[in-house]
PDB file of C-alpha atoms and ligand atoms in Angstrom:
ATOM      1  CA  MET A   1      38.740  66.976  95.522  1.00 69.00           C
ATOM      2  CA  PRO A   2      40.053  65.144  92.398  1.00 73.00           C
ATOM      3  CA  GLN A   3      37.562  62.914  90.580  1.00 87.00           C
ATOM      4  CA  LYS A   4      37.628  59.214  91.392  1.00 94.00           C
ATOM      5  CA  LYS A   5      39.605  57.271  88.805  1.00 96.00           C
ATOM      6  CA  MET A   6      37.999  54.381  86.943  1.00 97.00           C
ATOM      7  CA  ILE A   7      39.759  51.536  85.145  1.00 98.00           C
ATOM      8  CA  HIS A   8      39.795  53.420  81.808  1.00 98.00           C
ATOM      9  CA  ASP A   9      41.537  56.371  83.528  1.00 98.00           C
ATOM     10  CA  LEU A  10      44.270  54.022  84.740  1.00 98.00           C
ATOM     11  CA  VAL A  11      44.671  52.537  81.251  1.00 98.00           C
ATOM     12  CA  GLU A  12      44.936  56.075  79.829  1.00 98.00           C
ATOM     13  CA  MET A  13      47.587  56.942  82.424  1.00 98.00           C
ATOM     14  CA  LYS A  14      49.663  54.017  81.153  1.00 98.00           C
ATOM     15  CA  ALA A  15      49.154  55.172  77.556  1.00 97.00           C
ATOM     16  CA  ARG A  16      50.443  58.678  78.281  1.00 98.00           C
ATOM     17  CA  GLY A  17      53.268  57.467  80.523  1.00 98.00           C
ATOM     18  CA  GLU A  18      51.886  58.951  83.747  1.00 98.00           C
ATOM     19  CA  LYS A  19      52.941  56.830  86.729  1.00 98.00           C
ATOM     20  CA  ILE A  20      50.166  55.304  88.846  1.00 98.00           C
ATOM     21  CA  THR A  21      50.503  55.583  92.637  1.00 98.00           C
ATOM     22  CA  PHE A  22      49.220  52.594  94.591  1.00 98.00           C
ATOM     23  CA  LEU A  23      49.340  51.843  98.324  1.00 98.00           C
ATOM     24  CA  THR A  24      47.799  49.310 100.675  1.00 98.00           C
ATOM     25  CA  ALA A  25      45.342  50.490 103.331  1.00 98.00           C
ATOM     26  CA  TYR A  26      43.536  48.417 105.926  1.00 98.00           C
ATOM     27  CA  ASP A  27      41.511  50.907 107.960  1.00 98.00           C
ATOM     28  CA  TYR A  28      39.411  54.068 107.856  1.00 98.00           C
ATOM     29  CA  PRO A  29      41.973  56.636 109.104  1.00 98.00           C
ATOM     30  CA  THR A  30      44.735  55.420 106.789  1.00 98.00           C
ATOM     31  CA  ALA A  31      42.347  55.418 103.837  1.00 98.00           C
ATOM     32  CA  ARG A  32      41.463  59.049 104.614  1.00 98.00           C
ATOM     33  CA  PHE A  33      45.144  60.028 104.781  1.00 98.00           C
ATOM     34  CA  ALA A  34      45.812  58.212 101.497  1.00 98.00           C
ATOM     35  CA  GLU A  35      42.930  59.922  99.704  1.00 98.00           C
ATOM     36  CA  GLN A  36      44.052  63.313 101.051  1.00 98.00           C
ATOM     37  CA  ALA A  37      47.597  62.536  99.869  1.00 98.00           C
ATOM     38  CA  GLY A  38      46.326  61.929  96.335  1.00 97.00           C
ATOM     39  CA  LEU A  39      46.938  58.194  95.844  1.00 98.00           C
ATOM     40  CA  ASP A  40      45.482  56.962  92.537  1.00 98.00           C
ATOM     41  CA  MET A  41      44.610  53.515  93.881  1.00 98.00           C
ATOM     42  CA  LEU A  42      44.431  51.601  97.159  1.00 98.00           C
ATOM     43  CA  LEU A  43      44.704  47.869  97.840  1.00 98.00           C
ATOM     44  CA  VAL A  44      43.101  46.265 100.868  1.00 98.00           C
ATOM     45  CA  GLY A  45      45.775  43.578 100.760  1.00 98.00           C
ATOM     46  CA  ASP A  46      45.683  40.268 102.579  1.00 98.00           C
ATOM     47  CA  SER A  47      49.006  41.533 103.976  1.00 97.00           C
ATOM     48  CA  LEU A  48      46.618  42.824 106.648  1.00 98.00           C
ATOM     49  CA  GLY A  49      47.176  39.370 108.165  1.00 98.00           C
ATOM     50  CA  MET A  50      50.714  40.372 109.083  1.00 96.00           C
ATOM     51  CA  CYS A  51      50.360  44.156 109.347  1.00 97.00           C
ATOM     52  CA  VAL A  52      47.141  44.253 111.395  1.00 98.00           C
ATOM     53  CA  TYR A  53      46.628  40.805 112.959  1.00 98.00           C
ATOM     54  CA  GLY A  54      50.230  39.753 113.585  1.00 97.00           C
ATOM     55  CA  TYR A  55      50.024  36.432 111.685  1.00 97.00           C
ATOM     56  CA  ALA A  56      53.278  35.034 110.306  1.00 94.00           C
ATOM     57  CA  GLY A  57      51.894  35.155 106.737  1.00 94.00           C
ATOM     58  CA  THR A  58      48.768  35.722 104.654  1.00 96.00           C
ATOM     59  CA  VAL A  59      47.434  32.135 104.575  1.00 96.00           C
ATOM     60  CA  PRO A  60      45.198  32.380 107.694  1.00 97.00           C
ATOM     61  CA  VAL A  61      43.371  35.495 106.422  1.00 98.00           C
ATOM     62  CA  THR A  62      39.625  34.957 105.824  1.00 98.00           C
ATOM     63  CA  MET A  63      37.091  36.456 103.427  1.00 98.00           C
ATOM     64  CA  ASP A  64      35.202  38.003 106.341  1.00 98.00           C
ATOM     65  CA  GLN A  65      38.333  39.804 107.558  1.00 98.00           C
ATOM     66  CA  CYS A  66      39.015  41.115 104.040  1.00 98.00           C
ATOM     67  CA  ILE A  67      35.433  42.328 103.624  1.00 98.00           C
ATOM     68  CA  CYS A  68      35.420  44.041 107.008  1.00 98.00           C
ATOM     69  CA  HIS A  69      38.659  45.941 106.280  1.00 98.00           C
ATOM     70  CA  SER A  70      37.533  46.742 102.711  1.00 99.00           C
ATOM     71  CA  GLU A  71      34.348  48.336 104.077  1.00 98.00           C
ATOM     72  CA  ALA A  72      36.395  50.515 106.435  1.00 98.00           C
ATOM     73  CA  VAL A  73      38.759  51.596 103.646  1.00 98.00           C
ATOM     74  CA  ARG A  74      35.843  52.418 101.339  1.00 98.00           C
ATOM     75  CA  ARG A  75      34.334  54.641 104.063  1.00 98.00           C
ATOM     76  CA  GLY A  76      37.671  56.443 104.470  1.00 98.00           C
ATOM     77  CA  ALA A  77      38.389  56.819 100.742  1.00 98.00           C
ATOM     78  CA  PRO A  78      35.052  57.225  98.929  1.00 98.00           C
ATOM     79  CA  ASN A  79      36.723  58.892  95.922  1.00 98.00           C
ATOM     80  CA  THR A  80      39.597  56.489  95.325  1.00 98.00           C
ATOM     81  CA  PHE A  81      39.815  53.360  93.124  1.00 98.00           C
ATOM     82  CA  VAL A  82      40.060  50.547  95.700  1.00 98.00           C
ATOM     83  CA  VAL A  83      41.031  46.930  95.013  1.00 98.00           C
ATOM     84  CA  GLY A  84      39.971  44.081  97.333  1.00 98.00           C
ATOM     85  CA  ASP A  85      42.421  41.191  97.715  1.00 98.00           C
ATOM     86  CA  MET A  86      41.128  37.630  97.497  1.00 98.00           C
ATOM     87  CA  PRO A  87      42.550  35.616 100.407  1.00 98.00           C
ATOM     88  CA  PHE A  88      43.922  32.068 100.251  1.00 98.00           C
ATOM     89  CA  LEU A  89      41.252  29.469  99.340  1.00 97.00           C
ATOM     90  CA  SER A  90      38.666  32.082  98.354  1.00 98.00           C
ATOM     91  CA  TYR A  91      39.229  31.311  94.619  1.00 98.00           C
ATOM     92  CA  GLN A  92      41.367  28.163  94.356  1.00 96.00           C
ATOM     93  CA  VAL A  93      38.625  25.597  95.005  1.00 97.00           C
ATOM     94  CA  SER A  94      36.207  26.367  92.147  1.00 98.00           C
ATOM     95  CA  SER A  95      35.263  29.079  89.663  1.00 98.00           C
ATOM     96  CA  GLN A  96      31.846  29.307  91.298  1.00 98.00           C
ATOM     97  CA  ALA A  97      33.375  30.061  94.702  1.00 98.00           C
ATOM     98  CA  ALA A  98      35.770  32.509  93.032  1.00 98.00           C
ATOM     99  CA  VAL A  99      32.879  34.469  91.460  1.00 98.00           C
ATOM    100  CA  GLU A 100      30.823  34.423  94.675  1.00 98.00           C
ATOM    101  CA  ASN A 101      33.733  35.655  96.782  1.00 98.00           C
ATOM    102  CA  ALA A 102      34.836  38.254  94.223  1.00 98.00           C
ATOM    103  CA  GLY A 103      31.247  39.492  94.095  1.00 98.00           C
ATOM    104  CA  ARG A 104      31.189  39.992  97.871  1.00 98.00           C
ATOM    105  CA  PHE A 105      33.940  42.626  97.545  1.00 98.00           C
ATOM    106  CA  LEU A 106      31.679  44.655  95.240  1.00 98.00           C
ATOM    107  CA  LYS A 107      28.311  44.023  96.880  1.00 98.00           C
ATOM    108  CA  GLU A 108      29.321  44.270 100.542  1.00 98.00           C
ATOM    109  CA  ALA A 109      32.349  46.563 100.480  1.00 98.00           C
ATOM    110  CA  GLY A 110      31.955  48.711  97.362  1.00 98.00           C
ATOM    111  CA  MET A 111      35.327  47.703  95.895  1.00 98.00           C
ATOM    112  CA  ASP A 112      36.167  48.730  92.313  1.00 98.00           C
ATOM    113  CA  ALA A 113      38.166  45.607  91.481  1.00 98.00           C
ATOM    114  CA  ILE A 114      39.574  42.434  92.993  1.00 98.00           C
ATOM    115  CA  LYS A 115      43.092  41.012  92.945  1.00 98.00           C
ATOM    116  CA  LEU A 116      44.061  37.355  92.919  1.00 98.00           C
ATOM    117  CA  GLU A 117      47.417  35.602  92.869  1.00 98.00           C
ATOM    118  CA  GLY A 118      48.693  33.298  90.153  1.00 97.00           C
ATOM    119  CA  GLY A 119      49.415  33.203  86.431  1.00 97.00           C
ATOM    120  CA  ALA A 120      48.528  30.544  83.878  1.00 97.00           C
ATOM    121  CA  ARG A 121      47.131  28.235  86.530  1.00 96.00           C
ATOM    122  CA  VAL A 122      44.360  30.645  87.590  1.00 98.00           C
ATOM    123  CA  VAL A 123      43.243  31.603  84.068  1.00 98.00           C
ATOM    124  CA  SER A 124      39.899  29.798  84.439  1.00 98.00           C
ATOM    125  CA  ARG A 125      39.185  31.709  87.669  1.00 98.00           C
ATOM    126  CA  ILE A 126      40.085  35.069  86.105  1.00 98.00           C
ATOM    127  CA  LYS A 127      37.825  34.345  83.107  1.00 98.00           C
ATOM    128  CA  ALA A 128      34.910  33.391  85.361  1.00 98.00           C
ATOM    129  CA  ILE A 129      35.252  36.544  87.490  1.00 98.00           C
ATOM    130  CA  VAL A 130      35.655  38.794  84.422  1.00 98.00           C
ATOM    131  CA  ASP A 131      32.581  37.123  82.858  1.00 98.00           C
ATOM    132  CA  ALA A 132      30.651  38.167  85.961  1.00 98.00           C
ATOM    133  CA  GLY A 133      31.487  41.792  85.089  1.00 98.00           C
ATOM    134  CA  ILE A 134      34.170  42.342  87.721  1.00 98.00           C
ATOM    135  CA  VAL A 135      37.462  44.177  87.092  1.00 98.00           C
ATOM    136  CA  VAL A 136      40.362  41.824  87.874  1.00 98.00           C
ATOM    137  CA  MET A 137      43.976  42.563  88.782  1.00 98.00           C
ATOM    138  CA  GLY A 138      46.291  39.565  88.371  1.00 98.00           C
ATOM    139  CA  HIS A 139      49.245  39.167  90.741  1.00 98.00           C
ATOM    140  CA  ILE A 140      52.336  37.319  89.468  1.00 98.00           C
ATOM    141  CA  GLY A 141      56.047  36.984  90.211  1.00 97.00           C
ATOM    142  CA  LEU A 142      56.410  36.385  93.937  1.00 96.00           C
ATOM    143  CA  THR A 143      52.971  35.254  95.106  1.00 95.00           C
ATOM    144  CA  PRO A 144      52.980  35.171  98.928  1.00 93.00           C
ATOM    145  CA  GLN A 145      50.001  32.775  99.272  1.00 94.00           C
ATOM    146  CA  SER A 146      52.006  30.079  97.457  1.00 91.00           C
ATOM    147  CA  SER A 147      55.441  31.065  98.797  1.00 88.00           C
ATOM    148  CA  GLY A 148      55.820  27.538 100.182  1.00 88.00           C
ATOM    149  CA  GLN A 149      55.948  26.204  96.616  1.00 89.00           C
ATOM    150  CA  LEU A 150      58.374  28.991  95.637  1.00 89.00           C
ATOM    151  CA  GLY A 151      60.749  28.016  98.452  1.00 85.00           C
ATOM    152  CA  GLY A 152      59.947  31.102 100.554  1.00 86.00           C
ATOM    153  CA  HIS A 153      59.481  34.810  99.881  1.00 87.00           C
ATOM    154  CA  LYS A 154      62.041  34.842  97.078  1.00 91.00           C
ATOM    155  CA  ALA A 155      62.401  37.169  94.103  1.00 95.00           C
ATOM    156  CA  GLN A 156      61.306  35.501  90.851  1.00 94.00           C
ATOM    157  CA  GLY A 157      62.579  35.870  87.274  1.00 96.00           C
ATOM    158  CA  ARG A 158      66.271  36.024  88.161  1.00 97.00           C
ATOM    159  CA  THR A 159      67.217  33.360  85.592  1.00 97.00           C
ATOM    160  CA  ALA A 160      66.251  33.409  81.909  1.00 98.00           C
ATOM    161  CA  GLU A 161      64.033  30.373  82.475  1.00 97.00           C
ATOM    162  CA  SER A 162      62.257  31.886  85.476  1.00 97.00           C
ATOM    163  CA  ALA A 163      61.897  35.273  83.696  1.00 98.00           C
ATOM    164  CA  GLY A 164      60.309  33.449  80.732  1.00 98.00           C
ATOM    165  CA  ALA A 165      57.802  31.810  83.080  1.00 97.00           C
ATOM    166  CA  VAL A 166      56.853  35.219  84.534  1.00 98.00           C
ATOM    167  CA  VAL A 167      56.370  36.630  80.998  1.00 98.00           C
ATOM    168  CA  ARG A 168      54.154  33.658  80.045  1.00 98.00           C
ATOM    169  CA  ASP A 169      52.108  34.184  83.222  1.00 98.00           C
ATOM    170  CA  ALA A 170      51.682  37.878  82.362  1.00 98.00           C
ATOM    171  CA  LEU A 171      50.425  37.054  78.871  1.00 98.00           C
ATOM    172  CA  ALA A 172      48.076  34.381  80.235  1.00 98.00           C
ATOM    173  CA  VAL A 173      46.598  36.760  82.816  1.00 98.00           C
ATOM    174  CA  GLN A 174      46.069  39.535  80.244  1.00 98.00           C
ATOM    175  CA  GLY A 175      44.645  36.976  77.771  1.00 98.00           C
ATOM    176  CA  ALA A 176      42.138  35.802  80.395  1.00 98.00           C
ATOM    177  CA  GLY A 177      40.699  39.316  80.583  1.00 98.00           C
ATOM    178  CA  ALA A 178      42.434  40.829  83.616  1.00 98.00           C
ATOM    179  CA  GLN A 179      42.558  44.614  83.280  1.00 98.00           C
ATOM    180  CA  MET A 180      45.652  45.176  85.449  1.00 98.00           C
ATOM    181  CA  ILE A 181      48.627  43.162  86.668  1.00 98.00           C
ATOM    182  CA  LEU A 182      50.662  43.439  89.833  1.00 98.00           C
ATOM    183  CA  LEU A 183      54.228  42.216  89.447  1.00 98.00           C
ATOM    184  CA  GLU A 184      55.991  41.380  92.714  1.00 98.00           C
ATOM    185  CA  ALA A 185      59.728  41.000  93.341  1.00 97.00           C
ATOM    186  CA  VAL A 186      61.168  40.519  89.867  1.00 98.00           C
ATOM    187  CA  PRO A 187      64.251  42.213  88.355  1.00 98.00           C
ATOM    188  CA  PRO A 188      63.641  45.619  86.753  1.00 98.00           C
ATOM    189  CA  GLU A 189      64.670  44.212  83.336  1.00 98.00           C
ATOM    190  CA  VAL A 190      61.754  41.777  83.549  1.00 98.00           C
ATOM    191  CA  GLY A 191      59.378  44.428  84.927  1.00 98.00           C
ATOM    192  CA  SER A 192      59.990  46.904  82.144  1.00 98.00           C
ATOM    193  CA  TYR A 193      59.853  44.183  79.461  1.00 98.00           C
ATOM    194  CA  ILE A 194      56.413  43.065  80.687  1.00 98.00           C
ATOM    195  CA  ALA A 195      55.129  46.650  81.053  1.00 98.00           C
ATOM    196  CA  GLY A 196      56.148  47.282  77.430  1.00 98.00           C
ATOM    197  CA  LEU A 197      54.643  44.010  76.217  1.00 98.00           C
ATOM    198  CA  LEU A 198      51.196  44.323  77.810  1.00 98.00           C
ATOM    199  CA  SER A 199      48.461  46.799  76.942  1.00 98.00           C
ATOM    200  CA  ILE A 200      47.055  46.759  80.497  1.00 98.00           C
ATOM    201  CA  PRO A 201      48.653  48.697  83.398  1.00 98.00           C
ATOM    202  CA  VAL A 202      51.483  46.785  85.061  1.00 98.00           C
ATOM    203  CA  LEU A 203      51.944  47.812  88.679  1.00 98.00           C
ATOM    204  CA  SER A 204      55.178  47.033  90.490  1.00 98.00           C
ATOM    205  CA  ILE A 205      55.970  46.050  94.031  1.00 98.00           C
ATOM    206  CA  GLY A 206      59.683  45.404  93.769  1.00 98.00           C
ATOM    207  CA  ALA A 207      59.635  45.145  89.966  1.00 98.00           C
ATOM    208  CA  GLY A 208      61.520  48.330  89.142  1.00 98.00           C
ATOM    209  CA  ILE A 209      61.031  51.789  87.695  1.00 98.00           C
ATOM    210  CA  GLY A 210      59.974  50.624  84.219  1.00 98.00           C
ATOM    211  CA  CYS A 211      56.495  49.520  85.322  1.00 98.00           C
ATOM    212  CA  ASP A 212      53.402  51.702  84.909  1.00 98.00           C
ATOM    213  CA  GLY A 213      53.054  52.409  88.622  1.00 98.00           C
ATOM    214  CA  GLN A 214      54.301  51.498  92.082  1.00 98.00           C
ATOM    215  CA  LEU A 215      52.686  49.772  95.061  1.00 98.00           C
ATOM    216  CA  LEU A 216      54.057  49.714  98.598  1.00 98.00           C
ATOM    217  CA  ILE A 217      52.662  48.392 101.870  1.00 98.00           C
ATOM    218  CA  VAL A 218      51.547  51.358 103.961  1.00 98.00           C
ATOM    219  CA  SER A 219      52.919  49.822 107.179  1.00 97.00           C
ATOM    220  CA  ASP A 220      56.382  49.725 105.547  1.00 97.00           C
ATOM    221  CA  VAL A 221      56.089  53.230 104.083  1.00 97.00           C
ATOM    222  CA  VAL A 222      55.324  54.831 107.444  1.00 97.00           C
ATOM    223  CA  GLY A 223      57.653  52.607 109.485  1.00 97.00           C
ATOM    224  CA  GLN A 224      54.979  50.777 111.452  1.00 95.00           C
ATOM    225  CA  PHE A 225      55.706  47.118 110.571  1.00 92.00           C
ATOM    226  CA  GLN A 226      58.793  45.973 112.453  1.00 86.00           C
ATOM    227  CA  THR A 227      59.080  42.224 111.806  1.00 87.00           C
ATOM    228  CA  PHE A 228      61.101  42.494 108.561  1.00 84.00           C
ATOM    229  CA  VAL A 229      61.742  45.023 105.796  1.00 86.00           C
ATOM    230  CA  PRO A 230      61.770  43.709 102.188  1.00 89.00           C
ATOM    231  CA  LYS A 231      64.491  45.034  99.879  1.00 91.00           C
ATOM    232  CA  PHE A 232      61.979  46.959  97.735  1.00 93.00           C
ATOM    233  CA  VAL A 233      60.719  49.097 100.611  1.00 96.00           C
ATOM    234  CA  LYS A 234      61.457  52.787 100.957  1.00 96.00           C
ATOM    235  CA  ARG A 235      60.578  54.076 104.415  1.00 96.00           C
ATOM    236  CA  TYR A 236      59.194  57.623 104.588  1.00 97.00           C
ATOM    237  CA  ALA A 237      58.409  57.963 108.318  1.00 97.00           C
ATOM    238  CA  ASP A 238      59.055  56.345 111.689  1.00 97.00           C
ATOM    239  CA  VAL A 239      55.571  55.830 113.082  1.00 97.00           C
ATOM    240  CA  ALA A 240      56.802  53.056 115.390  1.00 97.00           C
ATOM    241  CA  GLY A 241      59.324  55.467 116.919  1.00 97.00           C
ATOM    242  CA  VAL A 242      56.842  58.341 117.183  1.00 98.00           C
ATOM    243  CA  VAL A 243      54.078  56.200 118.725  1.00 98.00           C
ATOM    244  CA  THR A 244      56.396  54.394 121.153  1.00 98.00           C
ATOM    245  CA  ALA A 245      57.881  57.712 122.337  1.00 98.00           C
ATOM    246  CA  ALA A 246      54.379  59.169 122.835  1.00 98.00           C
ATOM    247  CA  LEU A 247      53.273  56.136 124.842  1.00 98.00           C
ATOM    248  CA  GLN A 248      56.441  56.220 126.979  1.00 98.00           C
ATOM    249  CA  GLU A 249      55.702  59.865 127.788  1.00 98.00           C
ATOM    250  CA  TYR A 250      52.096  58.992 128.694  1.00 98.00           C
ATOM    251  CA  VAL A 251      53.297  56.204 131.034  1.00 98.00           C
ATOM    252  CA  ALA A 252      55.773  58.600 132.675  1.00 98.00           C
ATOM    253  CA  ASP A 253      53.094  61.308 133.119  1.00 98.00           C
ATOM    254  CA  VAL A 254      50.647  58.914 134.796  1.00 98.00           C
ATOM    255  CA  LYS A 255      53.324  57.415 137.053  1.00 98.00           C
ATOM    256  CA  SER A 256      54.590  60.854 138.106  1.00 98.00           C
ATOM    257  CA  GLY A 257      51.106  62.301 138.634  1.00 98.00           C
ATOM    258  CA  THR A 258      51.480  65.022 135.988  1.00 98.00           C
ATOM    259  CA  PHE A 259      48.549  63.625 134.004  1.00 98.00           C
ATOM    260  CA  PRO A 260      45.675  64.435 134.187  1.00 98.00           C
ATOM    261  CA  ALA A 261      46.190  68.168 134.750  1.00 98.00           C
ATOM    262  CA  GLU A 262      43.539  70.795 135.508  1.00 97.00           C
ATOM    263  CA  GLU A 263      42.743  71.296 131.789  1.00 97.00           C
ATOM    264  CA  HIS A 264      41.808  67.616 131.420  1.00 98.00           C
ATOM    265  CA  CYS A 265      39.190  67.646 134.254  1.00 97.00           C
ATOM    266  CA  TYR A 266      35.415  68.249 134.262  1.00 97.00           C
ATOM    267  CA  ARG A 267      34.725  70.516 137.269  1.00 97.00           C
ATOM    268  CA  MET A 268      31.381  70.373 139.111  1.00 97.00           C
ATOM    269  CA  LEU A 269      28.887  73.089 138.314  1.00 98.00           C
ATOM    270  CA  GLU A 270      28.762  76.226 140.485  1.00 97.00           C
ATOM    271  CA  GLY A 271      27.408  75.426 143.987  1.00 97.00           C
ATOM    272  CA  GLU A 272      27.068  71.702 143.328  1.00 98.00           C
ATOM    273  CA  GLU A 273      30.150  70.607 145.250  1.00 96.00           C
ATOM    274  CA  ALA A 274      28.839  72.020 148.542  1.00 97.00           C
ATOM    275  CA  LYS A 275      25.525  70.123 148.082  1.00 97.00           C
ATOM    276  CA  PHE A 276      27.409  66.966 147.182  1.00 97.00           C
ATOM    277  CA  ARG A 277      29.646  67.195 150.253  1.00 97.00           C
ATOM    278  CA  ALA A 278      26.681  67.877 152.524  1.00 96.00           C
ATOM    279  CA  GLU A 279      25.137  64.598 151.422  1.00 96.00           C
ATOM    280  CA  PHE A 280      28.304  62.480 151.110  1.00 96.00           C
ATOM    281  CA  LYS A 281      30.497  63.409 154.071  1.00 86.00           C
TER     282      LYS A 281
HETATM  283  O1  LIG B 301      48.393  41.721 100.290  1.00 83.39           O
HETATM  284  C1  LIG B 301      49.133  42.563  99.777  1.00 83.39           C
HETATM  285  O2  LIG B 301      49.338  43.660 100.273  1.00 83.39           O
HETATM  286  C2  LIG B 301      49.767  42.196  98.530  1.00 83.39           C
HETATM  287  C3  LIG B 301      51.097  42.805  98.269  1.00 83.39           C
HETATM  288  C4  LIG B 301      52.152  42.055  98.997  1.00 83.39           C
HETATM  289  C5  LIG B 301      51.398  42.826  96.846  1.00 83.39           C
HETATM  290  O3  LIG B 301      49.273  41.373  97.827  1.00 83.39           O
END
């Protein structure tokens, strides 16, 4: 069993050019698979709103849902660096609420760090959480919680002006004390420029090969989420196909009377059936 990575291990991986592997997980079994597969880091993302609860987006997700799923992931992956994701309105209202909610991820769910969305405009929240002794991952570029303001789930940084804004956000987040950054849906030119500019690890989800590591949503990776497939996704399995085929076979077996078979039954103990029948004719 490899040793659990800490934040300084991740910073050292960046320094020596070793790519960091990062995946979302929302439940105990997936966390176990991910730890067995050797992931460096896991994110209990608020994408659980879509991937687990079937919401249209992440906005309805609550702190209690995030804590509950973070606890399950921690139980499944006790030796992996796990990041809890701060849901919409858990940090926007005040720095005090931000610190209290960030603290819940550590106290109640054993998370190693928290992630929150936003660049320059959330600097005061990042500082407050860092001052409380909590490792923070910033999340910039496409920020799904504020996708309404961005005009939808659109890639950012595709013009020089927009790319400049993403770079300024990255510098602001690092300057506020965040120890990692997640960069979502920006061109690879912008991703590699920011990864080279910052001293902290820059993780990519749709930000190209030049970043220090890659994140994907587990439900996309295994082919479980069917509503839409973002451009940055690479699918490695067809869980939806495998599970649907298994369930179709189960339905057919029950309908045709081939399930349950003899090997699935608990037989009565020797001599007990005769006694049973004598009493219940
Ligand atoms: O919630 C999540 O999984 C995320 C990714 C979309 C980056 O924040």
